[in-house]
Coordinates of C-alpha atoms in Angstrom, one line a residue:
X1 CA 0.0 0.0 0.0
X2 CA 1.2 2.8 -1.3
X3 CA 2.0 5.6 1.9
X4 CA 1.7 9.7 1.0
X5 CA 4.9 11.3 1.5
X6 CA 5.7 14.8 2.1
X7 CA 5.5 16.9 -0.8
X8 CA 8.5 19.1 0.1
X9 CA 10.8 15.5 0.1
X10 CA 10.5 16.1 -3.6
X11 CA 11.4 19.9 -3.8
X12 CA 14.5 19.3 -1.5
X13 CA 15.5 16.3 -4.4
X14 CA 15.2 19.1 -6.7
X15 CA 17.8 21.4 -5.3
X16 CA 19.9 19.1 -4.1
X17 CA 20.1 17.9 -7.5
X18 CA 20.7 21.1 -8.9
X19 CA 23.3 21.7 -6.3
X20 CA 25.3 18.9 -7.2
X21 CA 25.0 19.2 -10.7
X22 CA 26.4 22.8 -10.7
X23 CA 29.6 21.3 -8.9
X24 CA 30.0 19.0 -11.5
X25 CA 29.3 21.3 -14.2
X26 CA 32.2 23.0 -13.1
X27 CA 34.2 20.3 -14.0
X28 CA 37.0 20.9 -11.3
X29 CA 40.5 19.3 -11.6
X30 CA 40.0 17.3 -8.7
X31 CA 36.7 15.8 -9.7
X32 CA 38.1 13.9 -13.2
X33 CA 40.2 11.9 -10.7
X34 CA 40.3 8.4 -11.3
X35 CA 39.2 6.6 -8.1
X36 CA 38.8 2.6 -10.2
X37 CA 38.1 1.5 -13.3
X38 CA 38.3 -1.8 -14.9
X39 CA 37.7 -3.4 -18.5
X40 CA 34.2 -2.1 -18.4
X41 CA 33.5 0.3 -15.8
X42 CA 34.9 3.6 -14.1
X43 CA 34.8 5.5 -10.9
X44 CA 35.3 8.9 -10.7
X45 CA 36.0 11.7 -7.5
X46 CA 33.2 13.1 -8.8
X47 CA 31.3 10.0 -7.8
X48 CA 32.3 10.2 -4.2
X49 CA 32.0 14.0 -3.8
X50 CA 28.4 14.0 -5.2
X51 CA 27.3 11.2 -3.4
X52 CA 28.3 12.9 0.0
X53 CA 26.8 16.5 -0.8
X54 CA 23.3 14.5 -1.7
X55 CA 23.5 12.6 1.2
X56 CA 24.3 15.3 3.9
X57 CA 21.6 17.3 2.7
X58 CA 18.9 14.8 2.1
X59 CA 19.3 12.9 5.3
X60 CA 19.7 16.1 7.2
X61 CA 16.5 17.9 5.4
X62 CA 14.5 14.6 4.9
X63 CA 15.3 11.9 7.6
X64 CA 15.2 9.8 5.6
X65 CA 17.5 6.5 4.9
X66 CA 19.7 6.7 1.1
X67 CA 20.7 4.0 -0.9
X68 CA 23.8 5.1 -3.2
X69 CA 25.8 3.8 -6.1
X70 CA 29.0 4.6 -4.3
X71 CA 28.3 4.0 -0.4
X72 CA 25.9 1.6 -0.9
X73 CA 23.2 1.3 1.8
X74 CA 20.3 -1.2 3.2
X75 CA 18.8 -3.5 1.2
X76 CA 15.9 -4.3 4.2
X77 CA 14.7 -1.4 2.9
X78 CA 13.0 -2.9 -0.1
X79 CA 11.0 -5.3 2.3
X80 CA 9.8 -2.3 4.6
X81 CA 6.7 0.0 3.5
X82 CA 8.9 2.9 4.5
X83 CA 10.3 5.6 2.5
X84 CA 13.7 6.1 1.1
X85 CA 15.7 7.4 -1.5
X86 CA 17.7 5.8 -4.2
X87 CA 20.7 7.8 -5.4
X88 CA 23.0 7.8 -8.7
X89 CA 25.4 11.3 -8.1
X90 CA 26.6 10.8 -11.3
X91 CA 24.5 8.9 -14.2
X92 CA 27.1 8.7 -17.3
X93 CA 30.3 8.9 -15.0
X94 CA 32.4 7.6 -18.1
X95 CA 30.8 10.4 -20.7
X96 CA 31.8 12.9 -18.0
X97 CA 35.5 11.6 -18.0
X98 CA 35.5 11.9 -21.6
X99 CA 33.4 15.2 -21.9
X100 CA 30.4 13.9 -23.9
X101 CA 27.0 15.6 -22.5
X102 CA 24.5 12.7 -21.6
X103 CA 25.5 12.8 -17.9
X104 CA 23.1 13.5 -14.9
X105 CA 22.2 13.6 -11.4
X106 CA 19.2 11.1 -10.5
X107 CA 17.6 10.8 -7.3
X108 CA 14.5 8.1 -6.5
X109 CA 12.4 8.1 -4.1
X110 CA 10.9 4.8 -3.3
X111 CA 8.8 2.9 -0.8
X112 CA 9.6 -0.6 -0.5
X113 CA 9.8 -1.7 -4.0
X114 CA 7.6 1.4 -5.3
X115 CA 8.5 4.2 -7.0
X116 CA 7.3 7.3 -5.3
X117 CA 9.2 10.1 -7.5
X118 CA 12.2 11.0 -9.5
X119 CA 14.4 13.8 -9.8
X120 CA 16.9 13.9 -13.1
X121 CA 19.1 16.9 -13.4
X122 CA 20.7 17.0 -16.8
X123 CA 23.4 19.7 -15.8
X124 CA 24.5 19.7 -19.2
X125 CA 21.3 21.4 -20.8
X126 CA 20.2 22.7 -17.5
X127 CA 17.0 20.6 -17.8
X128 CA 15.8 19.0 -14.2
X129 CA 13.0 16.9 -14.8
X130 CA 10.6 16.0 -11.8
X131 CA 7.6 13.9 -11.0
X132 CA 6.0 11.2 -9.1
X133 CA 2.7 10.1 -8.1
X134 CA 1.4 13.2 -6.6
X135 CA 3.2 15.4 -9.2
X136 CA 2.9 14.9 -13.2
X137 CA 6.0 14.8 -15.0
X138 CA 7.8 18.9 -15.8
X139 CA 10.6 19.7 -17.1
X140 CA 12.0 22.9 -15.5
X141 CA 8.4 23.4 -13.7
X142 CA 6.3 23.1 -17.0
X143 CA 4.2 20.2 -16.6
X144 CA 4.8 18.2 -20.0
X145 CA 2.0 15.5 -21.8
X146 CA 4.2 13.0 -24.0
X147 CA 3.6 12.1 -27.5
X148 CA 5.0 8.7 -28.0
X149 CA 4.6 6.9 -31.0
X150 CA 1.7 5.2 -32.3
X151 CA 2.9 2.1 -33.4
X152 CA 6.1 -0.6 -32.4
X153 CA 7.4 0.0 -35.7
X154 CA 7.7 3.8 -35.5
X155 CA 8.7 3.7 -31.9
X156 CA 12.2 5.1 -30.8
X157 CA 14.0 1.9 -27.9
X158 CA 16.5 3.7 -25.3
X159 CA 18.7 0.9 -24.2
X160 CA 22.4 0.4 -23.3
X161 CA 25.0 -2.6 -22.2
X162 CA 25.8 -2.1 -18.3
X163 CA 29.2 -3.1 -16.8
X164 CA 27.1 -5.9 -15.8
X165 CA 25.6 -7.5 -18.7
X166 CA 26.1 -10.4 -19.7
X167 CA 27.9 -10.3 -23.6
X168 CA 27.8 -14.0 -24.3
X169 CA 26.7 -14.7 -28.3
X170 CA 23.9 -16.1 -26.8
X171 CA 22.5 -13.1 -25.0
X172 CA 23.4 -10.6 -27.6
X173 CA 21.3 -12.8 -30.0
X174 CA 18.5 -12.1 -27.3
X175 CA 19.1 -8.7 -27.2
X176 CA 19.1 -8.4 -31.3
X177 CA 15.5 -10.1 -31.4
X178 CA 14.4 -7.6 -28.5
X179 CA 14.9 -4.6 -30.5
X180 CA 15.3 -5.4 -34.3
X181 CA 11.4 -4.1 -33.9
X182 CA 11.6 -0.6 -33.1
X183 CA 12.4 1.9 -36.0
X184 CA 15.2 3.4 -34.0
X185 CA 17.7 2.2 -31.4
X186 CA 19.3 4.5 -29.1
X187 CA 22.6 4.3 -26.2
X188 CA 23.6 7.1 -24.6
X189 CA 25.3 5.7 -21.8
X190 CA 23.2 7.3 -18.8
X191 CA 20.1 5.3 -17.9
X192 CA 18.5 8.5 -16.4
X193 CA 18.9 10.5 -19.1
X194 CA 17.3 7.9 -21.5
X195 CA 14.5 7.2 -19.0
X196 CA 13.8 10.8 -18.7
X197 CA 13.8 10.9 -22.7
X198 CA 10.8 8.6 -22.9
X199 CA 9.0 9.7 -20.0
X200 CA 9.0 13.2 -22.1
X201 CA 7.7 11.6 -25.1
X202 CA 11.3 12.3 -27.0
X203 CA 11.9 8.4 -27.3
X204 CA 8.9 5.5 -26.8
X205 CA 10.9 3.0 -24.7
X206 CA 13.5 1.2 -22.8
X207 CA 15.0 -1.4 -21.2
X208 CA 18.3 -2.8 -20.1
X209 CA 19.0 -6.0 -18.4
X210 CA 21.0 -6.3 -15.2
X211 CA 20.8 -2.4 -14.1
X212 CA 21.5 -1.3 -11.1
X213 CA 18.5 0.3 -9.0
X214 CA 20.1 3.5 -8.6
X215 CA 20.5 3.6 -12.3
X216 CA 16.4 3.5 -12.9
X217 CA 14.9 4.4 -9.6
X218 CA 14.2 8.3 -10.4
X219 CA 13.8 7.7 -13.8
X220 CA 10.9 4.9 -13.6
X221 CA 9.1 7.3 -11.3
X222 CA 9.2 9.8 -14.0
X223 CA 8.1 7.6 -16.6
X224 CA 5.0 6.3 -14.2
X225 CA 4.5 9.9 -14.0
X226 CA 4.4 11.1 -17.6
X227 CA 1.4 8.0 -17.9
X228 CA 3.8 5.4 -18.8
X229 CA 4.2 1.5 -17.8
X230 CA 7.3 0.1 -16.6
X231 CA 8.2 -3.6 -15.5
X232 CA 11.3 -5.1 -13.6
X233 CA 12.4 -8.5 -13.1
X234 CA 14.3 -9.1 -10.1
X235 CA 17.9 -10.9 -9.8
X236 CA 20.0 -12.6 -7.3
X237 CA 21.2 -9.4 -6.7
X238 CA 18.7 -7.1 -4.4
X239 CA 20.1 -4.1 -6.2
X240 CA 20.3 -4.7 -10.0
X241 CA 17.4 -5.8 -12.2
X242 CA 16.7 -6.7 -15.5
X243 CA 13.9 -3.4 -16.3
X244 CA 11.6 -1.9 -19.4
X245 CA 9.5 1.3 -19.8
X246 CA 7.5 2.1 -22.3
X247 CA 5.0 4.5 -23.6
X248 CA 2.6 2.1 -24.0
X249 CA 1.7 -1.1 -22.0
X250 CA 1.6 -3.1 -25.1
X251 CA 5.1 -2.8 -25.7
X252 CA 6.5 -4.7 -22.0
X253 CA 7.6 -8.2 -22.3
X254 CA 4.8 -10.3 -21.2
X255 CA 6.7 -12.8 -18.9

């Protein structure tokens, strides 16, 4: 059952995002610092430092419990009906080493398994995109009704290969026969970014196997939101998720 939550939870998200997202806008020195990377992922300061500015300010301002990509946090939390929120400081961390734009600041809000709202602040084209089940979807406080497309074979599919995936021939056949269907195939390497993209009727759908919750969490509340439909299928892992969105409910796998 779903439990109301303090409207103001979501307009603190907001600034914090904002907050955050002019610090890494900024692009300091210090914040293109290599912290890890291996043969398919990278870490960044800019991670870290993110992470702890949302955190301070949303645990001081909301009470509330965060779960984040780089410090982690409780996975009880997705068996509770409480409220909590679900935190990726930096969606895109590798674009931002490498200066391409799709990169973001998302911030979820969730109870249990639900998602409440979402926060996405592209910093890039100073967009900050906000809803949840009390708000409708607005970008930069303008409410927006998507126009997603009519038909599978004029739809536009957001997807993407996480550090996670599994690249086997066998599951990149299954991946081909997923989305050979839609007219257009999009990665942009932030999940965020690409959820907020269909939730604003800019693209029709999306999914990704093996994503991490803080990749989706705000972005899955906006799409909910905007009027969309989203599914997840859950993994050993309490924390990553094979997910879809889509415009229209049609278009989720049926099993």
């Amino acid at each position: 059952m779903t439990v109301q939550y303090d409207l103001d939870w979501l307009r603190i998200a907001e600034n914090v995002s904002q907050e955050a997202g002019d610090y890494l806008r900024q692009g300091l020195a210090r914040s293109r610092q290599i912290n890890f990377q291996d043969e398919s992922d990278v870490k960044l300061q800019a991670d870290l430092d993110s992470e702890n500015l949302i955190r301070k300010i949303l645990s001081d301002r909301t009470q509330l419990p965060v779960i984040g990509e780089e410090k982690g946090g409780d996975p009880g939390l997705l068996s509770t009906n409480s409220h909590f929120w679900v935190v990726d400081p930096l969606d895109g961390t590798y674009n931002y080493l490498r200066n391409q734009p799709q990169t973001c600041v998302s911030i979820g809000l969730m109870q249990g398994t639900e998602f409440i709202g979402g926060v996405v602040y592209d910093f890039n084209r100073n967009e900050l995109f906000s809803g949840s089940t009390e708000k409708p979807l607005s970008i930069n406080n303008e409410f927006i009704t998507p126009r997603w497309a009519d038909a599978l074979n004029q739809a536009c599919l957001m997807t993407g290969f996480p550090a996670r995936m599994d690249c086997s021939e066998k599951s990149i056949r299954l991946f081909v026969n997923q989305v050979h269907k839609f007219k257009k195939v999009r990665m942009i390497g932030s999940a965020a970014i690409a959820l907020s993209t269909v939730a604003s009727g800019r693209a029709d759908a999306y999914f990704e196997n093996s994503i991490c919750l803080w990749d989706i969490a705000a972005g899955a509340a906006l799409v909910k939101a905007a009027g969309g439909y989203i599914k997840l299928k859950p993994t050993d892992n309490p924390f990553v998720v094979d997910f879809w969105a889509a415009g229209r409910e049609e278009w989720l796998p049926r099993n």
